[in-house]
Amino acid sequence: MNNNSIYYICDQIQSSPNAFHATSTLKDVLISHGFNELFESDDWGNVSEGHYFVTRNDSSLIAFTICPESLSNGFAMVGAHTDSPCLKVKPNPDLFKNGYYQTSVEVYGGVLLNPWFDRELSLAGKVSYLSVDNSVKTSLINFESPIAIIPSLAIHLDREANKKRSINPQTDIKPIWCHKDLNFDELCINQLIKQGHTEVDSVLDYELFFYDVQPPSVIGFEEDFLVSSRLDNLLSCFIGLDAMIKAGNKRSTLLVCTDHEEVGSSSHCGADGPFLQSVLQRLIPDTTELQQCVHHSMMISVDNAHGIHPNFSDKHDSNHGPILNDGPVIKLNANQRYATNAETSGFVKHIARLNNVPVQSFVVRSDMACGSTIGPITSANIGIKTADIGVPTFAMHSIREMAGVSDVDYLQRLLTGFFEYEKAFV
Ligand code: ZN
């Protein structure tokens, strides 16, 4: 693994505490590599050869390269999601109790709540506000410093804690800020002004999410592991982006990173919304040509997989226990919770071999429920053949997840090989 690229990905994850900031980071990288921004409110006309991207809701992004002479071979598409499970500030969050200012929170997605205790938390996201000229504006804000914490209850006050502590998401996880009674809207106004938005008159609403300020790190006795918040699924977003940039324009390629996967993808900017379909229709307005293009295309939906945990190995099927640093995992499920089929798995294995990348297979135990991804949703909506893959990880949906350093390199090479594969996927 090239050390530079692992630390580059660490920096990108650190700059992306939520889906809005992740999209902003993706956008910055694309602009720095010469991609042109398109806006959904504009007439795109005939989009010719080149590199482009478009965002929706500031939290989902589609980037693509058009290579006209090979567009008849379809797109090599990679999909991932920008959001991660976390704690979101409620609309009227102000609380003052026992001499402490706290903000009430909702749980966003399937958060593993225990690891959120005793972490140094900051807050970031999107704010809408009225400016002094009476117009509604939005801006991303990020407090950056560790402004709050959710302390554990001492074991002396709960002797059964190690045996049966459960967490009530309404009462137990309100972050503590300080002793002073504060007003949350004022905090947002001050932060907007601090970030240069001096025209703010009042805050109208916000989508703000707590995050752990601890940066990602490469750890382990032999530095085999990457630990960080939001590896699910920013690792896939940024590796996909890097692969797309490295691959250049040997064929037409597309990267779609959407919000709201952790809450079902059903939104105007989520994978179950019309964003991707609408972009494809603009690129290929003729219905028959679009259908032919989709038929020749393939998507790799990239989202992390569960590595077999040596302390809990009975949670895996004994023949399907992916190991960290042994390569990306092809995910299969007979009930279509993953979109992979024999044909798409075949393409992934073929491209992996061409690029000397090992791959592993995962199916969930037959007596356990299976997770899902944007793969089956996108495949069903667009009609595109899809494979679900991802790097094996531990502690999925914890505030501190863990992946293998070599898998970052393997996935990057696999996706670059996919984006460079010059034939149609038929
Ligand atoms: Zn995910």
Short mmCIF file of C-alpha atoms and ligand atoms in Angstrom, two decimals:
data_model
loop_
_atom_site.label_atom_id
_atom_site.label_comp_id
_atom_site.label_asym_id
_atom_site.label_seq_id
_atom_site.Cartn_x
_atom_site.Cartn_y
_atom_site.Cartn_z
CA MET A 1 0.00 0.00 0.00
CA ASN A 2 1.26 3.38 -0.92
CA ASN A 3 1.42 5.28 2.38
CA ASN A 4 0.55 8.54 0.71
CA SER A 5 -2.76 7.31 -0.58
CA ILE A 6 -3.89 5.82 2.76
CA TYR A 7 -3.13 9.12 4.52
CA TYR A 8 -4.79 11.04 1.68
CA ILE A 9 -7.96 8.99 2.24
CA CYS A 10 -7.66 9.60 6.02
CA ASP A 11 -7.57 13.37 5.35
CA GLN A 12 -10.61 13.15 3.09
CA ILE A 13 -12.61 11.23 5.72
CA GLN A 14 -11.55 13.73 8.38
CA SER A 15 -12.84 16.61 6.18
CA SER A 16 -16.20 14.84 5.82
CA PRO A 17 -18.02 14.62 9.17
CA ASN A 18 -21.43 14.11 7.48
CA ALA A 19 -23.02 13.65 4.03
CA PHE A 20 -22.96 17.41 3.27
CA HIS A 21 -19.28 17.81 4.06
CA ALA A 22 -18.50 14.50 2.29
CA THR A 23 -20.12 15.85 -0.87
CA SER A 24 -18.19 19.09 -0.48
CA THR A 25 -14.92 17.12 -0.15
CA LEU A 26 -15.74 15.01 -3.22
CA LYS A 27 -16.55 18.20 -5.12
CA ASP A 28 -13.25 19.88 -4.15
CA VAL A 29 -11.25 16.88 -5.34
CA LEU A 30 -13.16 16.73 -8.64
CA ILE A 31 -12.66 20.45 -9.30
CA SER A 32 -8.95 20.15 -8.55
CA HIS A 33 -8.78 17.41 -11.21
CA GLY A 34 -10.49 19.49 -13.89
CA PHE A 35 -14.04 18.15 -13.64
CA ASN A 36 -16.68 20.69 -14.70
CA GLU A 37 -19.64 21.32 -12.43
CA LEU A 38 -23.10 21.07 -14.02
CA PHE A 39 -26.25 22.36 -12.33
CA GLU A 40 -29.63 20.63 -12.52
CA SER A 41 -31.31 24.03 -12.97
CA ASP A 42 -29.38 24.63 -16.25
CA ASP A 43 -29.95 23.31 -19.76
CA TRP A 44 -26.97 20.96 -20.33
CA GLY A 45 -27.51 20.85 -24.10
CA ASN A 46 -25.46 18.11 -25.71
CA VAL A 47 -22.91 17.00 -23.09
CA SER A 48 -19.80 16.21 -25.10
CA GLU A 49 -16.55 14.44 -24.28
CA GLY A 50 -15.11 15.44 -20.91
CA HIS A 51 -15.34 15.20 -17.14
CA TYR A 52 -18.35 16.49 -15.25
CA PHE A 53 -20.16 16.31 -11.93
CA VAL A 54 -23.49 17.42 -10.52
CA THR A 55 -24.77 17.53 -6.93
CA ARG A 56 -28.26 17.38 -5.44
CA ASN A 57 -29.21 18.66 -1.97
CA ASP A 58 -25.48 19.32 -1.34
CA SER A 59 -25.40 15.74 -0.02
CA SER A 60 -25.43 13.51 -3.14
CA LEU A 61 -23.12 13.66 -6.13
CA ILE A 62 -22.78 12.09 -9.56
CA ALA A 63 -19.49 12.43 -11.43
CA PHE A 64 -18.98 11.11 -14.96
CA THR A 65 -16.56 11.04 -17.84
CA ILE A 66 -17.98 10.90 -21.34
CA CYS A 67 -15.96 9.13 -23.99
CA PRO A 68 -18.19 9.45 -27.10
CA GLU A 69 -16.49 6.82 -29.28
CA SER A 70 -17.09 4.14 -26.64
CA LEU A 71 -20.42 5.28 -25.18
CA SER A 72 -22.05 2.40 -27.09
CA ASN A 73 -20.17 0.11 -24.63
CA GLY A 74 -22.14 1.68 -21.79
CA PHE A 75 -20.87 3.09 -18.51
CA ALA A 76 -18.71 1.47 -15.88
CA MET A 77 -20.52 2.78 -12.80
CA VAL A 78 -19.53 2.73 -9.16
CA GLY A 79 -22.06 3.55 -6.43
CA ALA A 80 -21.60 4.29 -2.74
CA HIS A 81 -23.28 6.37 -0.03
CA THR A 82 -22.24 9.61 1.64
CA ASP A 83 -24.15 9.26 4.94
CA SER A 84 -23.22 7.34 8.10
CA PRO A 85 -25.19 6.50 11.24
CA CYS A 86 -24.89 9.25 13.87
CA LEU A 87 -26.74 11.55 16.29
CA LYS A 88 -28.75 14.42 14.80
CA VAL A 89 -29.81 17.55 16.70
CA LYS A 90 -33.58 17.83 17.27
CA PRO A 91 -35.56 20.92 16.10
CA ASN A 92 -35.97 22.41 19.62
CA PRO A 93 -32.83 21.03 21.22
CA ASP A 94 -32.18 23.34 24.17
CA LEU A 95 -32.11 21.62 27.57
CA PHE A 96 -30.77 22.88 30.90
CA LYS A 97 -30.65 20.33 33.70
CA ASN A 98 -28.70 20.02 36.96
CA GLY A 99 -26.54 22.95 35.93
CA TYR A 100 -25.64 21.65 32.44
CA TYR A 101 -26.57 22.82 28.95
CA GLN A 102 -27.40 19.85 26.70
CA THR A 103 -28.90 19.37 23.24
CA SER A 104 -31.46 16.68 22.56
CA VAL A 105 -30.72 14.34 19.66
CA GLU A 106 -32.40 11.86 17.35
CA VAL A 107 -30.67 8.69 16.25
CA TYR A 108 -29.91 8.77 12.50
CA GLY A 109 -29.72 5.24 11.06
CA GLY A 110 -28.61 2.06 12.79
CA VAL A 111 -26.15 3.57 15.27
CA LEU A 112 -24.19 1.24 17.55
CA LEU A 113 -24.80 3.52 20.54
CA ASN A 114 -22.35 2.22 23.17
CA PRO A 115 -19.19 3.58 21.52
CA TRP A 116 -20.66 7.13 21.47
CA PHE A 117 -20.05 7.49 25.21
CA ASP A 118 -16.89 9.27 26.42
CA ARG A 119 -16.00 10.60 22.97
CA GLU A 120 -15.00 14.17 22.25
CA LEU A 121 -17.77 15.37 19.98
CA SER A 122 -18.15 18.23 17.57
CA LEU A 123 -21.06 19.25 15.39
CA ALA A 124 -21.43 19.94 11.66
CA GLY A 125 -23.99 19.98 8.86
CA LYS A 126 -26.21 22.37 6.94
CA VAL A 127 -28.08 25.45 8.18
CA SER A 128 -30.77 27.45 6.42
CA TYR A 129 -31.04 31.08 7.44
CA LEU A 130 -32.68 34.37 6.58
CA SER A 131 -30.20 36.96 5.44
CA VAL A 132 -30.54 40.70 6.11
CA ASP A 133 -31.79 41.21 2.51
CA ASN A 134 -34.75 38.93 3.34
CA SER A 135 -33.63 35.96 1.22
CA VAL A 136 -33.34 32.34 2.35
CA LYS A 137 -29.80 30.99 2.19
CA THR A 138 -28.08 27.76 3.17
CA SER A 139 -24.55 27.09 4.30
CA LEU A 140 -22.51 24.24 5.72
CA ILE A 141 -21.13 24.83 9.19
CA ASN A 142 -18.61 22.90 11.24
CA PHE A 143 -17.78 23.75 14.85
CA GLU A 144 -14.61 21.62 14.46
CA SER A 145 -13.52 21.76 18.13
CA PRO A 146 -14.70 19.19 20.70
CA ILE A 147 -17.67 21.11 22.10
CA ALA A 148 -19.62 18.32 23.78
CA ILE A 149 -19.47 14.83 25.30
CA ILE A 150 -21.82 12.04 26.45
CA PRO A 151 -20.19 10.73 29.65
CA SER A 152 -20.83 7.14 30.72
CA LEU A 153 -22.62 6.44 33.97
CA ALA A 154 -19.97 5.22 36.46
CA ILE A 155 -19.96 1.48 37.14
CA HIS A 156 -20.42 2.27 40.86
CA LEU A 157 -23.89 3.65 40.01
CA ASP A 158 -24.80 0.67 37.82
CA ARG A 159 -23.12 -2.48 39.10
CA GLU A 160 -24.79 -4.56 36.37
CA ALA A 161 -23.40 -2.35 33.60
CA ASN A 162 -21.09 -5.00 32.11
CA LYS A 163 -23.87 -7.58 32.11
CA LYS A 164 -26.98 -5.76 31.05
CA ARG A 165 -26.62 -2.06 30.42
CA SER A 166 -29.04 -1.03 27.71
CA ILE A 167 -29.25 2.45 26.24
CA ASN A 168 -32.40 4.53 26.06
CA PRO A 169 -31.95 6.79 23.01
CA GLN A 170 -34.41 9.37 24.39
CA THR A 171 -32.86 9.85 27.83
CA ASP A 172 -29.28 8.51 27.90
CA ILE A 173 -27.41 10.10 24.98
CA LYS A 174 -27.91 13.88 25.26
CA PRO A 175 -24.47 15.49 24.83
CA ILE A 176 -23.33 17.90 27.58
CA TRP A 177 -21.91 21.23 26.36
CA CYS A 178 -21.19 23.44 29.40
CA HIS A 179 -22.59 25.00 32.60
CA LYS A 180 -23.97 28.10 30.90
CA ASP A 181 -27.57 28.05 29.61
CA LEU A 182 -27.25 28.55 25.84
CA ASN A 183 -29.56 29.12 22.91
CA PHE A 184 -28.93 26.77 20.00
CA ASP A 185 -30.06 29.21 17.28
CA GLU A 186 -27.60 31.78 18.65
CA LEU A 187 -24.81 29.20 18.56
CA CYS A 188 -25.57 28.58 14.88
CA ILE A 189 -25.67 32.32 14.11
CA ASN A 190 -22.31 32.83 15.82
CA GLN A 191 -20.83 29.93 13.86
CA LEU A 192 -22.21 31.29 10.56
CA ILE A 193 -20.66 34.71 11.30
CA LYS A 194 -17.38 33.05 12.28
CA GLN A 195 -17.39 31.31 8.87
CA GLY A 196 -17.90 34.64 7.06
CA HIS A 197 -21.71 34.73 6.68
CA THR A 198 -22.08 38.13 8.32
CA GLU A 199 -25.33 38.75 6.38
CA VAL A 200 -27.23 36.29 8.63
CA ASP A 201 -30.36 37.72 10.25
CA SER A 202 -31.88 34.61 11.84
CA VAL A 203 -31.61 30.82 11.66
CA LEU A 204 -34.58 29.10 10.00
CA ASP A 205 -33.65 25.43 10.35
CA TYR A 206 -30.76 22.99 10.26
CA GLU A 207 -29.57 19.44 9.75
CA LEU A 208 -26.68 19.14 12.19
CA PHE A 209 -24.93 15.95 13.24
CA PHE A 210 -22.52 15.16 16.07
CA TYR A 211 -19.22 13.51 15.17
CA ASP A 212 -16.07 12.29 16.90
CA VAL A 213 -13.16 14.72 16.47
CA GLN A 214 -10.54 11.96 16.74
CA PRO A 215 -8.86 11.72 13.33
CA PRO A 216 -8.52 8.42 11.43
CA SER A 217 -5.33 6.48 12.11
CA VAL A 218 -3.31 3.58 10.82
CA ILE A 219 -2.75 1.19 13.74
CA GLY A 220 -1.74 -2.31 14.78
CA PHE A 221 1.64 -3.90 15.61
CA GLU A 222 2.46 -3.99 11.90
CA GLU A 223 0.25 -1.04 10.90
CA ASP A 224 -2.21 -3.38 9.18
CA PHE A 225 -5.38 -1.57 10.16
CA LEU A 226 -7.17 1.67 9.42
CA VAL A 227 -9.51 2.89 12.17
CA SER A 228 -11.90 5.81 11.80
CA SER A 229 -15.44 7.04 12.02
CA ARG A 230 -17.57 6.72 8.89
CA LEU A 231 -15.51 4.08 7.06
CA ASP A 232 -19.03 2.93 6.14
CA ASN A 233 -19.19 4.29 3.56
CA LEU A 234 -16.78 7.15 2.97
CA LEU A 235 -14.00 4.65 2.36
CA SER A 236 -15.90 3.42 -0.71
CA CYS A 237 -16.76 6.99 -1.86
CA PHE A 238 -13.16 8.20 -1.76
CA ILE A 239 -11.61 5.01 -3.15
CA GLY A 240 -14.19 5.12 -5.97
CA LEU A 241 -13.32 8.73 -6.66
CA ASP A 242 -9.60 8.03 -6.67
CA ALA A 243 -10.07 5.08 -9.03
CA MET A 244 -12.16 7.16 -11.41
CA ILE A 245 -9.53 9.90 -11.56
CA LYS A 246 -6.67 7.38 -12.00
CA ALA A 247 -8.51 5.51 -14.77
CA GLY A 248 -8.74 8.58 -17.03
CA ASN A 249 -10.99 8.29 -20.07
CA LYS A 250 -10.53 4.89 -21.65
CA ARG A 251 -14.31 4.49 -21.56
CA SER A 252 -17.35 6.34 -20.18
CA THR A 253 -17.44 6.08 -16.39
CA LEU A 254 -19.77 7.24 -13.64
CA LEU A 255 -19.53 7.54 -9.87
CA VAL A 256 -22.74 8.01 -7.87
CA CYS A 257 -22.53 8.81 -4.15
CA THR A 258 -25.93 9.29 -2.54
CA ASP A 259 -27.27 10.37 0.83
CA HIS A 260 -29.84 8.62 3.07
CA GLU A 261 -28.72 5.00 2.50
CA GLU A 262 -28.64 4.44 6.25
CA VAL A 263 -32.32 5.38 6.48
CA GLY A 264 -33.59 3.51 3.41
CA SER A 265 -32.49 5.71 0.43
CA SER A 266 -36.02 6.97 -0.22
CA SER A 267 -35.58 10.71 -0.74
CA HIS A 268 -35.20 13.17 -3.62
CA CYS A 269 -31.41 12.78 -3.44
CA GLY A 270 -31.23 9.15 -2.23
CA ALA A 271 -30.56 6.06 -4.34
CA ASP A 272 -34.31 5.29 -4.35
CA GLY A 273 -35.05 8.76 -5.80
CA PRO A 274 -34.81 9.92 -9.42
CA PHE A 275 -31.34 11.54 -9.34
CA LEU A 276 -29.35 8.98 -11.35
CA GLN A 277 -32.18 8.29 -13.81
CA SER A 278 -32.57 12.01 -14.45
CA VAL A 279 -28.83 12.51 -15.10
CA LEU A 280 -28.74 9.53 -17.51
CA GLN A 281 -31.78 10.87 -19.40
CA ARG A 282 -30.06 14.21 -19.86
CA LEU A 283 -26.90 12.54 -21.16
CA ILE A 284 -28.78 10.26 -23.56
CA PRO A 285 -32.18 11.84 -24.34
CA ASP A 286 -33.23 9.17 -26.88
CA THR A 287 -35.08 6.45 -24.92
CA THR A 288 -33.92 3.53 -27.06
CA GLU A 289 -30.30 4.68 -27.03
CA LEU A 290 -30.48 5.10 -23.25
CA GLN A 291 -31.89 1.59 -22.82
CA GLN A 292 -29.14 0.16 -25.02
CA CYS A 293 -26.51 2.07 -23.06
CA VAL A 294 -27.86 0.80 -19.71
CA HIS A 295 -27.90 -2.74 -21.13
CA HIS A 296 -24.18 -2.49 -21.95
CA SER A 297 -23.33 -0.85 -18.60
CA MET A 298 -22.60 -2.36 -15.21
CA MET A 299 -22.60 -0.97 -11.70
CA ILE A 300 -20.40 -1.98 -8.82
CA SER A 301 -22.17 -0.98 -5.62
CA VAL A 302 -19.43 -0.57 -3.03
CA ASP A 303 -20.26 -0.75 0.65
CA ASN A 304 -18.33 -2.32 3.49
CA ALA A 305 -18.72 -5.99 4.42
CA HIS A 306 -18.50 -7.79 7.77
CA GLY A 307 -15.12 -9.41 8.37
CA ILE A 308 -15.15 -12.53 10.53
CA HIS A 309 -14.35 -11.39 14.09
CA PRO A 310 -12.14 -13.90 15.95
CA ASN A 311 -14.03 -13.27 19.21
CA PHE A 312 -17.42 -13.85 17.58
CA SER A 313 -16.65 -16.19 14.70
CA ASP A 314 -19.91 -18.13 15.11
CA LYS A 315 -21.71 -15.10 13.65
CA HIS A 316 -20.42 -16.10 10.20
CA ASP A 317 -21.05 -19.05 7.91
CA SER A 318 -17.88 -21.14 8.33
CA ASN A 319 -17.13 -21.07 4.58
CA HIS A 320 -17.86 -17.37 4.16
CA GLY A 321 -15.85 -15.47 6.75
CA PRO A 322 -13.99 -12.63 4.99
CA ILE A 323 -10.65 -11.71 6.55
CA LEU A 324 -9.33 -8.17 6.76
CA ASN A 325 -6.48 -7.49 4.30
CA ASP A 326 -7.40 -10.53 2.14
CA GLY A 327 -9.18 -8.49 -0.52
CA PRO A 328 -12.58 -6.98 -1.35
CA VAL A 329 -15.65 -9.09 -0.65
CA ILE A 330 -18.26 -10.01 -3.26
CA LYS A 331 -21.58 -10.02 -1.39
CA LEU A 332 -24.32 -12.42 -2.40
CA ASN A 333 -27.80 -13.10 -1.09
CA ALA A 334 -30.39 -15.50 -2.51
CA ASN A 335 -33.16 -13.07 -1.50
CA GLN A 336 -31.73 -10.13 -3.46
CA ARG A 337 -30.65 -8.09 -0.44
CA TYR A 338 -27.51 -7.76 -2.56
CA ALA A 339 -27.78 -7.29 -6.33
CA THR A 340 -24.84 -9.54 -7.30
CA ASN A 341 -25.61 -12.34 -9.73
CA ALA A 342 -23.44 -14.94 -11.46
CA GLU A 343 -22.74 -12.66 -14.42
CA THR A 344 -21.77 -9.55 -12.43
CA SER A 345 -19.75 -11.59 -9.95
CA GLY A 346 -18.01 -13.10 -12.98
CA PHE A 347 -17.03 -9.66 -14.28
CA VAL A 348 -15.72 -8.64 -10.84
CA LYS A 349 -13.65 -11.85 -10.54
CA HIS A 350 -12.33 -11.45 -14.10
CA ILE A 351 -11.29 -7.83 -13.56
CA ALA A 352 -9.80 -8.73 -10.16
CA ARG A 353 -7.64 -11.41 -11.80
CA LEU A 354 -6.51 -9.06 -14.55
CA ASN A 355 -5.30 -6.67 -11.84
CA ASN A 356 -3.88 -9.24 -9.38
CA VAL A 357 -6.45 -8.42 -6.73
CA PRO A 358 -7.66 -11.23 -4.43
CA VAL A 359 -11.40 -11.32 -3.73
CA GLN A 360 -13.50 -13.08 -1.08
CA SER A 361 -17.17 -14.08 -0.93
CA PHE A 362 -19.77 -13.35 1.71
CA VAL A 363 -23.21 -14.74 2.37
CA VAL A 364 -24.90 -14.21 5.71
CA ARG A 365 -25.61 -17.25 7.90
CA SER A 366 -28.86 -18.88 6.75
CA ASP A 367 -30.37 -18.34 10.21
CA MET A 368 -29.60 -14.59 10.32
CA ALA A 369 -31.10 -11.55 8.59
CA CYS A 370 -29.04 -9.92 5.84
CA GLY A 371 -28.22 -6.21 5.49
CA SER A 372 -28.57 -4.39 2.20
CA THR A 373 -27.05 -1.57 0.12
CA ILE A 374 -27.88 0.86 -2.67
CA GLY A 375 -27.09 -2.01 -5.09
CA PRO A 376 -30.51 -3.70 -5.31
CA ILE A 377 -32.32 -0.32 -5.23
CA THR A 378 -30.32 1.19 -8.09
CA SER A 379 -30.43 -2.03 -10.07
CA ALA A 380 -34.22 -2.22 -9.74
CA ASN A 381 -34.78 1.47 -10.57
CA ILE A 382 -32.41 1.83 -13.51
CA GLY A 383 -32.41 -1.75 -14.77
CA ILE A 384 -28.63 -1.95 -14.61
CA LYS A 385 -26.82 -5.19 -13.82
CA THR A 386 -25.02 -4.77 -10.53
CA ALA A 387 -22.51 -6.40 -8.23
CA ASP A 388 -22.32 -5.63 -4.51
CA ILE A 389 -18.82 -5.61 -3.12
CA GLY A 390 -16.94 -3.92 -0.26
CA VAL A 391 -13.91 -4.12 1.99
CA PRO A 392 -14.29 -6.36 5.05
CA THR A 393 -14.54 -4.37 8.29
CA PHE A 394 -15.09 -4.77 12.03
CA ALA A 395 -17.44 -2.70 14.18
CA MET A 396 -19.72 -1.54 11.37
CA HIS A 397 -21.86 1.43 12.54
CA SER A 398 -19.65 2.05 15.58
CA ILE A 399 -18.24 5.56 15.96
CA ARG A 400 -14.84 3.90 15.40
CA GLU A 401 -14.79 1.29 12.62
CA MET A 402 -11.85 -0.79 11.42
CA ALA A 403 -10.66 -1.94 7.99
CA GLY A 404 -7.49 -3.44 6.51
CA VAL A 405 -4.85 -1.17 4.98
CA SER A 406 -4.12 -3.64 2.14
CA ASP A 407 -7.82 -3.80 1.26
CA VAL A 408 -7.79 -0.06 0.54
CA ASP A 409 -5.13 -0.70 -2.09
CA TYR A 410 -6.88 -3.81 -3.42
CA LEU A 411 -10.22 -2.03 -3.79
CA GLN A 412 -8.57 0.93 -5.47
CA ARG A 413 -6.88 -1.37 -8.02
CA LEU A 414 -10.06 -3.36 -8.61
CA LEU A 415 -12.18 -0.24 -9.22
CA THR A 416 -9.50 1.37 -11.39
CA GLY A 417 -9.40 -1.85 -13.43
CA PHE A 418 -13.20 -1.75 -13.72
CA PHE A 419 -13.15 1.88 -14.88
CA GLU A 420 -10.43 0.99 -17.41
CA TYR A 421 -12.24 -2.12 -18.73
CA GLU A 422 -12.85 -1.13 -22.33
CA LYS A 423 -15.45 -3.69 -23.40
CA ALA A 424 -19.23 -3.65 -22.97
CA PHE A 425 -20.62 -5.60 -20.01
CA VAL A 426 -22.63 -8.14 -22.02
ZN ZN B 1 -23.05 1.29 4.26
#
